């Protein structure tokens, strides 16, 4: 992750690279290699193999969704969502501007216009009270991205989508098993997507994703979109005599090696999420006083929502305070990073989207936010260093 913003002449020299606390490291639970070897011995490494089916059955049961299909990434799962929903030129899709580029890109690729609305400053999620006013005759879908795994206000979003006959698509890239009022995220929208990128809670070896369908009628179409627009999966099941080109699609399958890697992580899911949850709880306790004093803000977890420790952020006063903080942390050997740069102000965001209503919080809050290291392998002693460095900065003013 480069020099982490450390600069010459700005106080003590940064510690050598080996002593640095990285921002993120992919989880490794120890059984991945054995599962990879097992998959390699079957000589069937394409998608939709035995490990793939095993993972899909687990997610289907665990999330309580009608269907779950592994994909090559969450980006691709979002592209599939746009194809399954039949989004096309002239259509509008509503989402928050504070989010990852893939979420907007997937629909812009189909020719849709992205209609960005403001976020709630407490959770950084889409402000559900602004969605209805952004709906036009062209609106086709609402995308709910659950930031840090903390649920959007799903009662409102489900009601609005149903009343206006819109697709509700959940970008659950930050979620594994978090719930809204007892029900797992990913089970609310007709379509939901997840990510197994190396930075996420579970990984399939670097890149990977999942698409969930909550309407059984969508499964056959999703299977075709994932198989280059063909009914190849039905062919392998013996349901059709030959497979042919049926609809637009692409190669969105996860390889069997990715699924084997992911299965190792699924088997260790309790351990991974418990560890992340513990790190998250320690951060919250460590910064409770600064948050109570109003020096910083942390993410609110509204009633009905929960966190399993995907992201821990603090919000500083403004962009300058954040830059000084990141610099201070780098000198202490800690890599702290920020995201997301609001999509509506970016070059492609201006071309493919527009902001509906006032940007009261999206830009201002995104400029104040900084994330602290949070990953499965982060040790207590390393975390204590992060906490001590951050507290020293906050205590100094
Ligand atoms: C990581 C992420 C994605 C994309 O996931 P990939 O698997 O890397 O394609 C999409 N949306 C959000 C909110 C993400 O954090």
mmCIF file of C-alpha atoms and ligand atoms in Angstrom:
data_model
loop_
_atom_site.group_PDB
_atom_site.id
_atom_site.type_symbol
_atom_site.label_atom_id
_atom_site.label_comp_id
_atom_site.label_asym_id
_atom_site.label_seq_id
_atom_site.Cartn_x
_atom_site.Cartn_y
_atom_site.Cartn_z
ATOM 1 C CA UNK A 1 0.000 0.000 0.000
ATOM 2 C CA UNK A 2 2.867 2.362 -0.773
ATOM 3 C CA UNK A 3 4.460 4.720 1.697
ATOM 4 C CA UNK A 4 1.121 5.344 3.409
ATOM 5 C CA UNK A 5 1.408 9.092 3.195
ATOM 6 C CA UNK A 6 4.557 9.335 5.331
ATOM 7 C CA UNK A 7 6.573 12.405 4.435
ATOM 8 C CA UNK A 8 10.137 13.460 4.967
ATOM 9 C CA UNK A 9 10.667 16.204 7.524
ATOM 10 C CA UNK A 10 7.320 15.656 9.276
ATOM 11 C CA UNK A 11 8.440 14.391 12.683
ATOM 12 C CA UNK A 12 10.014 11.029 13.474
ATOM 13 C CA UNK A 13 10.869 8.741 10.587
ATOM 14 C CA UNK A 14 8.220 6.098 9.888
ATOM 15 C CA UNK A 15 8.938 2.633 11.258
ATOM 16 C CA UNK A 16 10.371 0.105 8.785
ATOM 17 C CA UNK A 17 7.793 -1.529 6.539
ATOM 18 C CA UNK A 18 7.790 -4.753 8.539
ATOM 19 C CA UNK A 19 6.589 -2.970 11.675
ATOM 20 C CA UNK A 20 3.720 -1.243 9.982
ATOM 21 C CA UNK A 21 0.154 -2.159 10.729
ATOM 22 C CA UNK A 22 -1.417 -2.741 7.311
ATOM 23 C CA UNK A 23 -4.914 -1.556 6.582
ATOM 24 C CA UNK A 24 -6.215 -4.912 5.412
ATOM 25 C CA UNK A 25 -5.051 -8.472 4.883
ATOM 26 C CA UNK A 26 -7.054 -11.301 3.350
ATOM 27 C CA UNK A 27 -8.241 -13.815 5.948
ATOM 28 C CA UNK A 28 -6.420 -17.164 5.860
ATOM 29 C CA UNK A 29 -7.940 -19.838 8.100
ATOM 30 C CA UNK A 30 -5.546 -22.705 7.364
ATOM 31 C CA UNK A 31 -7.692 -25.214 5.475
ATOM 32 C CA UNK A 32 -7.690 -23.435 2.124
ATOM 33 C CA UNK A 33 -4.736 -25.368 0.667
ATOM 34 C CA UNK A 34 -6.287 -28.755 1.441
ATOM 35 C CA UNK A 35 -9.549 -27.785 -0.203
ATOM 36 C CA UNK A 36 -7.697 -26.402 -3.235
ATOM 37 C CA UNK A 37 -5.787 -29.693 -3.555
ATOM 38 C CA UNK A 38 -9.028 -31.611 -3.314
ATOM 39 C CA UNK A 39 -10.634 -29.509 -6.047
ATOM 40 C CA UNK A 40 -7.549 -29.931 -8.251
ATOM 41 C CA UNK A 41 -7.752 -33.720 -7.948
ATOM 42 C CA UNK A 42 -11.232 -33.763 -9.509
ATOM 43 C CA UNK A 43 -10.013 -32.425 -12.856
ATOM 44 C CA UNK A 44 -13.144 -30.307 -13.166
ATOM 45 C CA UNK A 45 -12.154 -26.748 -12.447
ATOM 46 C CA UNK A 46 -14.745 -24.708 -14.323
ATOM 47 C CA UNK A 47 -17.572 -23.036 -12.497
ATOM 48 C CA UNK A 48 -20.604 -24.755 -11.022
ATOM 49 C CA UNK A 49 -18.640 -27.672 -9.528
ATOM 50 C CA UNK A 50 -19.004 -29.577 -6.247
ATOM 51 C CA UNK A 51 -17.475 -26.909 -3.969
ATOM 52 C CA UNK A 52 -19.484 -24.259 -5.802
ATOM 53 C CA UNK A 53 -22.758 -26.091 -5.193
ATOM 54 C CA UNK A 54 -21.829 -26.646 -1.550
ATOM 55 C CA UNK A 55 -21.163 -22.923 -1.026
ATOM 56 C CA UNK A 56 -24.364 -21.968 -2.822
ATOM 57 C CA UNK A 57 -26.471 -24.312 -0.673
ATOM 58 C CA UNK A 58 -24.889 -22.858 2.462
ATOM 59 C CA UNK A 59 -25.603 -19.256 1.507
ATOM 60 C CA UNK A 60 -29.134 -20.126 0.414
ATOM 61 C CA UNK A 61 -29.908 -21.680 3.800
ATOM 62 C CA UNK A 62 -27.954 -19.180 5.873
ATOM 63 C CA UNK A 63 -29.426 -16.078 4.243
ATOM 64 C CA UNK A 64 -32.877 -17.514 3.693
ATOM 65 C CA UNK A 65 -32.900 -16.662 -0.004
ATOM 66 C CA UNK A 66 -34.602 -18.557 -2.841
ATOM 67 C CA UNK A 67 -31.413 -18.933 -4.821
ATOM 68 C CA UNK A 68 -27.729 -18.059 -4.460
ATOM 69 C CA UNK A 69 -25.235 -18.274 -7.332
ATOM 70 C CA UNK A 70 -21.483 -17.757 -7.021
ATOM 71 C CA UNK A 71 -20.011 -15.220 -9.403
ATOM 72 C CA UNK A 72 -16.571 -14.027 -10.454
ATOM 73 C CA UNK A 73 -17.030 -10.801 -8.416
ATOM 74 C CA UNK A 74 -19.634 -8.581 -6.803
ATOM 75 C CA UNK A 75 -19.078 -6.194 -9.701
ATOM 76 C CA UNK A 76 -20.187 -8.976 -12.043
ATOM 77 C CA UNK A 77 -23.100 -9.874 -9.762
ATOM 78 C CA UNK A 78 -24.254 -6.247 -10.060
ATOM 79 C CA UNK A 79 -23.905 -6.405 -13.845
ATOM 80 C CA UNK A 80 -26.013 -9.552 -13.765
ATOM 81 C CA UNK A 81 -28.601 -7.735 -11.649
ATOM 82 C CA UNK A 82 -28.893 -5.007 -14.277
ATOM 83 C CA UNK A 83 -29.301 -7.640 -17.037
ATOM 84 C CA UNK A 84 -31.829 -9.699 -15.069
ATOM 85 C CA UNK A 85 -33.869 -6.575 -14.284
ATOM 86 C CA UNK A 86 -33.790 -5.675 -17.979
ATOM 87 C CA UNK A 87 -32.424 -2.208 -17.342
ATOM 88 C CA UNK A 88 -31.904 -0.272 -20.565
ATOM 89 C CA UNK A 89 -31.300 3.159 -22.110
ATOM 90 C CA UNK A 90 -33.464 5.889 -20.640
ATOM 91 C CA UNK A 91 -34.150 3.976 -17.424
ATOM 92 C CA UNK A 92 -33.276 5.554 -14.089
ATOM 93 C CA UNK A 93 -31.789 3.819 -11.075
ATOM 94 C CA UNK A 94 -31.746 5.462 -7.654
ATOM 95 C CA UNK A 95 -28.809 4.987 -5.284
ATOM 96 C CA UNK A 96 -26.544 6.862 -2.883
ATOM 97 C CA UNK A 97 -23.596 8.772 -4.338
ATOM 98 C CA UNK A 98 -21.498 7.672 -1.368
ATOM 99 C CA UNK A 99 -20.659 4.198 -2.643
ATOM 100 C CA UNK A 100 -18.464 2.004 -4.757
ATOM 101 C CA UNK A 101 -18.112 2.649 -8.474
ATOM 102 C CA UNK A 102 -19.290 -0.850 -9.483
ATOM 103 C CA UNK A 103 -22.758 -0.252 -8.100
ATOM 104 C CA UNK A 104 -23.362 2.650 -10.487
ATOM 105 C CA UNK A 105 -21.268 1.296 -13.357
ATOM 106 C CA UNK A 106 -23.339 -1.892 -13.660
ATOM 107 C CA UNK A 107 -26.478 0.079 -14.561
ATOM 108 C CA UNK A 108 -24.698 2.797 -16.564
ATOM 109 C CA UNK A 109 -23.274 -0.003 -18.750
ATOM 110 C CA UNK A 110 -26.861 -0.813 -19.779
ATOM 111 C CA UNK A 111 -27.455 2.818 -20.722
ATOM 112 C CA UNK A 112 -29.354 3.820 -17.583
ATOM 113 C CA UNK A 113 -29.079 7.181 -15.852
ATOM 114 C CA UNK A 114 -28.027 7.012 -12.233
ATOM 115 C CA UNK A 115 -30.067 9.245 -9.933
ATOM 116 C CA UNK A 116 -28.052 9.901 -6.826
ATOM 117 C CA UNK A 117 -29.692 10.910 -3.559
ATOM 118 C CA UNK A 118 -28.135 12.071 -0.320
ATOM 119 C CA UNK A 119 -27.065 9.858 2.566
ATOM 120 C CA UNK A 120 -27.921 9.815 6.261
ATOM 121 C CA UNK A 121 -24.921 11.143 8.183
ATOM 122 C CA UNK A 122 -25.425 8.683 11.069
ATOM 123 C CA UNK A 123 -24.963 5.466 9.042
ATOM 124 C CA UNK A 124 -23.683 6.813 5.680
ATOM 125 C CA UNK A 125 -26.480 4.782 4.059
ATOM 126 C CA UNK A 126 -28.968 6.115 1.501
ATOM 127 C CA UNK A 127 -31.471 8.484 3.150
ATOM 128 C CA UNK A 128 -34.700 6.546 2.773
ATOM 129 C CA UNK A 129 -36.788 9.694 3.261
ATOM 130 C CA UNK A 130 -35.390 11.191 0.021
ATOM 131 C CA UNK A 131 -36.012 8.252 -2.294
ATOM 132 C CA UNK A 132 -39.677 8.769 -3.084
ATOM 133 C CA UNK A 133 -39.175 12.350 -4.317
ATOM 134 C CA UNK A 134 -36.467 11.121 -6.750
ATOM 135 C CA UNK A 135 -38.836 8.680 -8.491
ATOM 136 C CA UNK A 136 -39.942 9.597 -12.018
ATOM 137 C CA UNK A 137 -41.869 7.764 -14.744
ATOM 138 C CA UNK A 138 -38.480 6.375 -15.887
ATOM 139 C CA UNK A 139 -37.369 4.972 -12.536
ATOM 140 C CA UNK A 140 -36.866 1.194 -12.626
ATOM 141 C CA UNK A 141 -34.836 0.305 -9.561
ATOM 142 C CA UNK A 142 -33.608 1.369 -6.148
ATOM 143 C CA UNK A 143 -30.224 0.113 -4.961
ATOM 144 C CA UNK A 144 -29.648 -0.217 -1.218
ATOM 145 C CA UNK A 145 -25.995 -0.545 -0.259
ATOM 146 C CA UNK A 146 -25.631 -1.512 3.401
ATOM 147 C CA UNK A 147 -22.543 0.433 4.428
ATOM 148 C CA UNK A 148 -20.248 -1.550 6.684
ATOM 149 C CA UNK A 149 -22.945 -4.231 6.882
ATOM 150 C CA UNK A 150 -25.241 -1.875 8.820
ATOM 151 C CA UNK A 151 -28.688 -2.130 7.259
ATOM 152 C CA UNK A 152 -30.384 0.619 5.312
ATOM 153 C CA UNK A 153 -33.860 1.400 6.647
ATOM 154 C CA UNK A 154 -35.440 -1.555 4.873
ATOM 155 C CA UNK A 155 -39.044 -1.065 6.032
ATOM 156 C CA UNK A 156 -39.242 2.195 4.061
ATOM 157 C CA UNK A 157 -37.249 0.998 1.056
ATOM 158 C CA UNK A 158 -39.303 -2.212 0.692
ATOM 159 C CA UNK A 159 -42.553 -0.258 0.976
ATOM 160 C CA UNK A 160 -41.483 2.372 -1.592
ATOM 161 C CA UNK A 161 -40.238 -0.241 -4.071
ATOM 162 C CA UNK A 162 -43.453 -2.251 -3.755
ATOM 163 C CA UNK A 163 -45.757 0.762 -4.022
ATOM 164 C CA UNK A 164 -44.038 2.042 -7.155
ATOM 165 C CA UNK A 165 -43.431 -1.353 -8.755
ATOM 166 C CA UNK A 166 -39.644 -0.938 -8.707
ATOM 167 C CA UNK A 167 -36.830 -3.417 -8.433
ATOM 168 C CA UNK A 168 -35.125 -3.338 -5.051
ATOM 169 C CA UNK A 169 -31.520 -4.453 -5.381
ATOM 170 C CA UNK A 170 -29.321 -4.859 -2.305
ATOM 171 C CA UNK A 171 -25.598 -4.314 -2.632
ATOM 172 C CA UNK A 172 -24.642 -6.438 0.360
ATOM 173 C CA UNK A 173 -20.902 -6.443 -0.418
ATOM 174 C CA UNK A 174 -20.127 -5.505 3.197
ATOM 175 C CA UNK A 175 -22.454 -8.088 4.709
ATOM 176 C CA UNK A 176 -22.062 -11.710 5.602
ATOM 177 C CA UNK A 177 -24.837 -12.435 8.062
ATOM 178 C CA UNK A 178 -26.036 -9.096 9.436
ATOM 179 C CA UNK A 179 -29.761 -8.591 9.806
ATOM 180 C CA UNK A 180 -32.460 -5.969 9.698
ATOM 181 C CA UNK A 181 -35.063 -6.662 12.399
ATOM 182 C CA UNK A 182 -33.998 -10.298 12.612
ATOM 183 C CA UNK A 183 -33.954 -11.005 8.873
ATOM 184 C CA UNK A 184 -30.688 -11.404 6.962
ATOM 185 C CA UNK A 185 -29.595 -8.682 4.587
ATOM 186 C CA UNK A 186 -29.633 -9.995 1.052
ATOM 187 C CA UNK A 187 -33.105 -11.480 1.550
ATOM 188 C CA UNK A 188 -35.111 -8.247 1.099
ATOM 189 C CA UNK A 189 -34.594 -7.179 -2.507
ATOM 190 C CA UNK A 190 -35.626 -9.312 -5.495
ATOM 191 C CA UNK A 191 -31.866 -9.375 -6.138
ATOM 192 C CA UNK A 192 -28.892 -8.970 -3.787
ATOM 193 C CA UNK A 193 -25.154 -9.133 -4.356
ATOM 194 C CA UNK A 194 -22.171 -9.966 -2.134
ATOM 195 C CA UNK A 195 -18.411 -9.733 -2.501
ATOM 196 C CA UNK A 196 -15.624 -12.182 -1.665
ATOM 197 C CA UNK A 197 -12.852 -9.795 -2.659
ATOM 198 C CA UNK A 198 -9.785 -10.174 -0.462
ATOM 199 C CA UNK A 199 -10.762 -7.059 1.528
ATOM 200 C CA UNK A 200 -14.186 -8.418 2.502
ATOM 201 C CA UNK A 201 -15.216 -10.577 5.475
ATOM 202 C CA UNK A 202 -14.898 -13.853 3.560
ATOM 203 C CA UNK A 203 -12.791 -14.328 0.449
ATOM 204 C CA UNK A 204 -12.753 -16.831 -2.392
ATOM 205 C CA UNK A 205 -9.032 -16.295 -2.889
ATOM 206 C CA UNK A 206 -8.920 -12.675 -3.930
ATOM 207 C CA UNK A 207 -11.856 -12.066 -6.248
ATOM 208 C CA UNK A 208 -15.364 -13.442 -6.142
ATOM 209 C CA UNK A 209 -18.993 -12.685 -5.481
ATOM 210 C CA UNK A 210 -22.512 -13.970 -5.074
ATOM 211 C CA UNK A 211 -25.893 -13.076 -6.477
ATOM 212 C CA UNK A 212 -29.020 -13.892 -4.479
ATOM 213 C CA UNK A 213 -32.462 -14.146 -6.049
ATOM 214 C CA UNK A 214 -35.474 -13.891 -3.812
ATOM 215 C CA UNK A 215 -38.047 -14.582 -6.491
ATOM 216 C CA UNK A 216 -37.870 -18.239 -7.621
ATOM 217 C CA UNK A 217 -39.007 -17.105 -11.083
ATOM 218 C CA UNK A 218 -35.697 -15.264 -11.528
ATOM 219 C CA UNK A 219 -33.405 -18.231 -10.956
ATOM 220 C CA UNK A 220 -33.510 -19.716 -14.462
ATOM 221 C CA UNK A 221 -32.826 -16.304 -15.991
ATOM 222 C CA UNK A 222 -29.944 -15.653 -13.589
ATOM 223 C CA UNK A 223 -28.424 -19.030 -14.456
ATOM 224 C CA UNK A 224 -28.523 -18.141 -18.147
ATOM 225 C CA UNK A 225 -27.093 -14.657 -17.681
ATOM 226 C CA UNK A 226 -24.211 -16.217 -15.717
ATOM 227 C CA UNK A 227 -23.611 -18.847 -18.461
ATOM 228 C CA UNK A 228 -23.018 -16.469 -21.393
ATOM 229 C CA UNK A 229 -26.749 -16.095 -21.969
ATOM 230 C CA UNK A 230 -27.238 -19.827 -22.560
ATOM 231 C CA UNK A 231 -29.253 -22.576 -20.850
ATOM 232 C CA UNK A 232 -26.075 -24.600 -20.352
ATOM 233 C CA UNK A 233 -26.828 -25.266 -16.684
ATOM 234 C CA UNK A 234 -30.244 -26.731 -17.540
ATOM 235 C CA UNK A 235 -28.477 -28.837 -20.208
ATOM 236 C CA UNK A 236 -26.109 -30.321 -17.625
ATOM 237 C CA UNK A 237 -29.119 -31.114 -15.454
ATOM 238 C CA UNK A 238 -30.658 -32.951 -18.392
ATOM 239 C CA UNK A 239 -33.555 -30.504 -18.617
ATOM 240 C CA UNK A 240 -32.861 -29.510 -22.235
ATOM 241 C CA UNK A 241 -31.333 -31.539 -25.090
ATOM 242 C CA UNK A 242 -28.855 -28.943 -26.274
ATOM 243 C CA UNK A 243 -27.925 -25.529 -25.008
ATOM 244 C CA UNK A 244 -28.312 -22.388 -27.012
ATOM 245 C CA UNK A 245 -28.080 -18.609 -26.837
ATOM 246 C CA UNK A 246 -31.201 -17.414 -25.027
ATOM 247 C CA UNK A 247 -30.508 -13.920 -23.686
ATOM 248 C CA UNK A 248 -27.751 -11.387 -23.049
ATOM 249 C CA UNK A 249 -25.178 -12.707 -20.658
ATOM 250 C CA UNK A 250 -21.502 -13.169 -20.025
ATOM 251 C CA UNK A 251 -19.056 -15.448 -18.239
ATOM 252 C CA UNK A 252 -19.868 -14.645 -14.628
ATOM 253 C CA UNK A 253 -19.083 -18.005 -12.994
ATOM 254 C CA UNK A 254 -16.702 -18.425 -10.081
ATOM 255 C CA UNK A 255 -14.048 -21.080 -10.783
ATOM 256 C CA UNK A 256 -14.065 -24.254 -8.700
ATOM 257 C CA UNK A 257 -10.751 -23.212 -7.119
ATOM 258 C CA UNK A 258 -12.358 -19.988 -5.906
ATOM 259 C CA UNK A 259 -15.267 -21.971 -4.496
ATOM 260 C CA UNK A 260 -12.905 -24.431 -2.757
ATOM 261 C CA UNK A 261 -11.083 -21.518 -1.123
ATOM 262 C CA UNK A 262 -14.376 -19.932 -0.137
ATOM 263 C CA UNK A 263 -15.648 -23.190 1.370
ATOM 264 C CA UNK A 264 -12.714 -23.202 3.787
ATOM 265 C CA UNK A 265 -13.740 -19.716 4.905
ATOM 266 C CA UNK A 266 -17.411 -20.659 5.163
ATOM 267 C CA UNK A 267 -16.450 -23.532 7.470
ATOM 268 C CA UNK A 268 -14.612 -20.987 9.654
ATOM 269 C CA UNK A 269 -17.249 -18.276 9.423
ATOM 270 C CA UNK A 270 -17.966 -18.192 13.180
ATOM 271 C CA UNK A 271 -14.291 -17.694 13.959
ATOM 272 C CA UNK A 272 -13.823 -15.007 11.311
ATOM 273 C CA UNK A 273 -16.888 -13.001 12.257
ATOM 274 C CA UNK A 274 -16.256 -13.353 15.987
ATOM 275 C CA UNK A 275 -12.743 -12.047 15.556
ATOM 276 C CA UNK A 276 -13.876 -9.129 13.421
ATOM 277 C CA UNK A 277 -16.683 -8.391 15.867
ATOM 278 C CA UNK A 278 -14.233 -8.351 18.753
ATOM 279 C CA UNK A 279 -11.882 -5.932 16.975
ATOM 280 C CA UNK A 280 -14.856 -3.717 16.146
ATOM 281 C CA UNK A 281 -16.069 -3.751 19.773
ATOM 282 C CA UNK A 282 -12.600 -2.854 21.051
ATOM 283 C CA UNK A 283 -12.445 0.113 18.668
ATOM 284 C CA UNK A 284 -15.867 1.283 19.739
ATOM 285 C CA UNK A 285 -14.920 1.107 23.403
ATOM 286 C CA UNK A 286 -11.603 2.863 22.776
ATOM 287 C CA UNK A 287 -13.232 5.795 20.985
ATOM 288 C CA UNK A 288 -16.446 6.020 23.019
ATOM 289 C CA UNK A 289 -15.165 8.926 25.064
ATOM 290 C CA UNK A 290 -13.969 10.965 22.080
ATOM 291 C CA UNK A 291 -17.325 10.289 20.401
ATOM 292 C CA UNK A 292 -19.254 11.315 23.532
ATOM 293 C CA UNK A 293 -17.191 14.521 23.722
ATOM 294 C CA UNK A 294 -18.086 15.307 20.117
ATOM 295 C CA UNK A 295 -14.438 15.258 18.980
ATOM 296 C CA UNK A 296 -15.225 12.488 16.474
ATOM 297 C CA UNK A 297 -18.230 10.546 15.221
ATOM 298 C CA UNK A 298 -18.552 6.802 14.690
ATOM 299 C CA UNK A 299 -21.152 4.836 12.767
ATOM 300 C CA UNK A 300 -24.574 4.645 14.408
ATOM 301 C CA UNK A 301 -26.181 1.227 14.547
ATOM 302 C CA UNK A 302 -29.898 2.049 14.476
ATOM 303 C CA UNK A 303 -32.444 -0.157 16.261
ATOM 304 C CA UNK A 304 -33.076 -3.188 14.058
ATOM 305 C CA UNK A 305 -29.637 -3.012 12.431
ATOM 306 C CA UNK A 306 -26.394 -4.661 13.571
ATOM 307 C CA UNK A 307 -22.702 -4.834 12.698
ATOM 308 C CA UNK A 308 -20.433 -7.824 12.293
ATOM 309 C CA UNK A 309 -17.336 -5.676 12.083
ATOM 310 C CA UNK A 310 -16.685 -5.097 8.425
ATOM 311 C CA UNK A 311 -15.731 -1.422 8.721
ATOM 312 C CA UNK A 312 -14.747 0.779 11.623
ATOM 313 C CA UNK A 313 -14.483 4.454 10.811
ATOM 314 C CA UNK A 314 -14.159 7.700 12.666
ATOM 315 C CA UNK A 315 -15.212 11.059 11.305
ATOM 316 C CA UNK A 316 -12.931 13.986 12.008
ATOM 317 C CA UNK A 317 -13.752 17.693 11.702
ATOM 318 C CA UNK A 318 -13.109 18.152 8.007
ATOM 319 C CA UNK A 319 -10.831 17.134 5.134
ATOM 320 C CA UNK A 320 -7.806 18.960 6.604
ATOM 321 C CA UNK A 321 -8.225 17.281 10.006
ATOM 322 C CA UNK A 322 -8.481 13.930 8.236
ATOM 323 C CA UNK A 323 -5.354 14.521 6.147
ATOM 324 C CA UNK A 324 -3.411 15.440 9.292
ATOM 325 C CA UNK A 325 -4.738 12.328 11.046
ATOM 326 C CA UNK A 326 -3.729 9.992 8.200
ATOM 327 C CA UNK A 327 -0.289 11.597 8.182
ATOM 328 C CA UNK A 328 0.065 11.216 11.949
ATOM 329 C CA UNK A 329 -0.972 7.566 11.762
ATOM 330 C CA UNK A 330 1.494 6.870 8.938
ATOM 331 C CA UNK A 331 4.332 8.276 11.062
ATOM 332 C CA UNK A 332 3.223 5.913 13.815
ATOM 333 C CA UNK A 333 3.377 3.038 11.318
ATOM 334 C CA UNK A 334 -0.368 2.620 10.872
ATOM 335 C CA UNK A 335 -2.070 2.643 7.499
ATOM 336 C CA UNK A 336 -5.445 4.359 7.739
ATOM 337 C CA UNK A 337 -7.396 4.961 4.534
ATOM 338 C CA UNK A 338 -10.511 6.671 3.305
ATOM 339 C CA UNK A 339 -13.170 5.962 0.708
ATOM 340 C CA UNK A 340 -15.531 6.682 -1.142
ATOM 341 C CA UNK A 341 -15.104 9.764 -3.273
ATOM 342 C CA UNK A 342 -18.741 10.675 -4.083
ATOM 343 C CA UNK A 343 -19.738 9.271 -7.456
ATOM 344 C CA UNK A 344 -21.839 12.201 -8.656
ATOM 345 C CA UNK A 345 -18.866 14.588 -8.802
ATOM 346 C CA UNK A 346 -16.584 12.165 -10.665
ATOM 347 C CA UNK A 347 -16.124 12.483 -14.417
ATOM 348 C CA UNK A 348 -18.163 9.388 -15.295
ATOM 349 C CA UNK A 349 -20.668 10.140 -12.552
ATOM 350 C CA UNK A 350 -21.441 13.497 -14.148
ATOM 351 C CA UNK A 351 -21.797 11.861 -17.548
ATOM 352 C CA UNK A 352 -24.012 8.969 -16.463
ATOM 353 C CA UNK A 353 -25.872 10.413 -13.521
ATOM 354 C CA UNK A 354 -27.368 13.367 -11.737
ATOM 355 C CA UNK A 355 -27.876 14.277 -8.133
ATOM 356 C CA UNK A 356 -31.470 14.716 -7.063
ATOM 357 C CA UNK A 357 -32.024 17.262 -4.306
ATOM 358 C CA UNK A 358 -29.377 18.885 -2.163
ATOM 359 C CA UNK A 359 -25.987 17.358 -1.339
ATOM 360 C CA UNK A 360 -26.163 18.158 2.359
ATOM 361 C CA UNK A 361 -24.128 15.256 3.674
ATOM 362 C CA UNK A 362 -22.611 13.138 0.883
ATOM 363 C CA UNK A 363 -19.609 15.338 0.141
ATOM 364 C CA UNK A 364 -19.134 16.817 3.584
ATOM 365 C CA UNK A 365 -19.319 13.525 5.485
ATOM 366 C CA UNK A 366 -17.223 11.582 2.958
ATOM 367 C CA UNK A 367 -14.399 14.105 3.354
ATOM 368 C CA UNK A 368 -14.261 13.603 7.123
ATOM 369 C CA UNK A 369 -14.313 9.818 7.222
ATOM 370 C CA UNK A 370 -11.273 7.616 7.791
ATOM 371 C CA UNK A 371 -11.171 3.853 8.282
ATOM 372 C CA UNK A 372 -8.908 2.092 10.765
ATOM 373 C CA UNK A 373 -7.269 -1.296 10.115
ATOM 374 C CA UNK A 374 -9.788 -4.096 10.612
ATOM 375 C CA UNK A 375 -9.068 -7.596 9.393
ATOM 376 C CA UNK A 376 -9.165 -11.159 10.677
ATOM 377 C CA UNK A 377 -5.418 -11.399 11.303
ATOM 378 C CA UNK A 378 -5.104 -8.091 13.198
ATOM 379 C CA UNK A 379 -3.656 -8.963 16.613
ATOM 380 C CA UNK A 380 -4.624 -7.264 19.885
ATOM 381 C CA UNK A 381 -1.141 -5.750 20.247
ATOM 382 C CA UNK A 382 -1.305 -4.338 16.731
ATOM 383 C CA UNK A 383 -4.751 -2.946 17.398
ATOM 384 C CA UNK A 384 -3.515 -1.381 20.634
ATOM 385 C CA UNK A 385 -0.884 0.460 18.592
ATOM 386 C CA UNK A 386 -3.566 1.774 16.251
ATOM 387 C CA UNK A 387 -5.687 2.910 19.198
ATOM 388 C CA UNK A 388 -2.778 4.551 21.020
ATOM 389 C CA UNK A 389 -1.684 6.450 17.910
ATOM 390 C CA UNK A 390 -5.194 7.654 17.138
ATOM 391 C CA UNK A 391 -5.847 8.695 20.723
ATOM 392 C CA UNK A 392 -2.598 10.638 20.828
ATOM 393 C CA UNK A 393 -3.752 12.573 17.776
ATOM 394 C CA UNK A 394 -7.181 13.255 19.219
ATOM 395 C CA UNK A 395 -5.782 14.288 22.620
ATOM 396 C CA UNK A 396 -3.517 16.842 20.946
ATOM 397 C CA UNK A 397 -6.574 18.710 19.722
HETATM 398 C C1 LIG B 1 -16.216 -4.380 -2.804
HETATM 399 C C2 LIG B 1 -17.505 -3.783 -3.236
HETATM 400 C C3 LIG B 1 -18.090 -4.055 -4.477
HETATM 401 C C4 LIG B 1 -17.391 -4.827 -5.565
HETATM 402 O O1 LIG B 1 -16.960 -6.044 -5.161
HETATM 403 P P1 LIG B 1 -15.924 -6.871 -6.063
HETATM 404 O O2 LIG B 1 -16.173 -8.265 -5.585
HETATM 405 O O3 LIG B 1 -14.566 -6.370 -5.730
HETATM 406 O O4 LIG B 1 -16.291 -6.691 -7.477
HETATM 407 C C5 LIG B 1 -19.334 -3.537 -4.755
HETATM 408 N N1 LIG B 1 -19.982 -2.765 -3.866
HETATM 409 C C6 LIG B 1 -19.434 -2.451 -2.679
HETATM 410 C C7 LIG B 1 -20.207 -1.612 -1.724
HETATM 411 C C8 LIG B 1 -18.174 -2.932 -2.333
HETATM 412 O O5 LIG B 1 -17.623 -2.598 -1.168
#
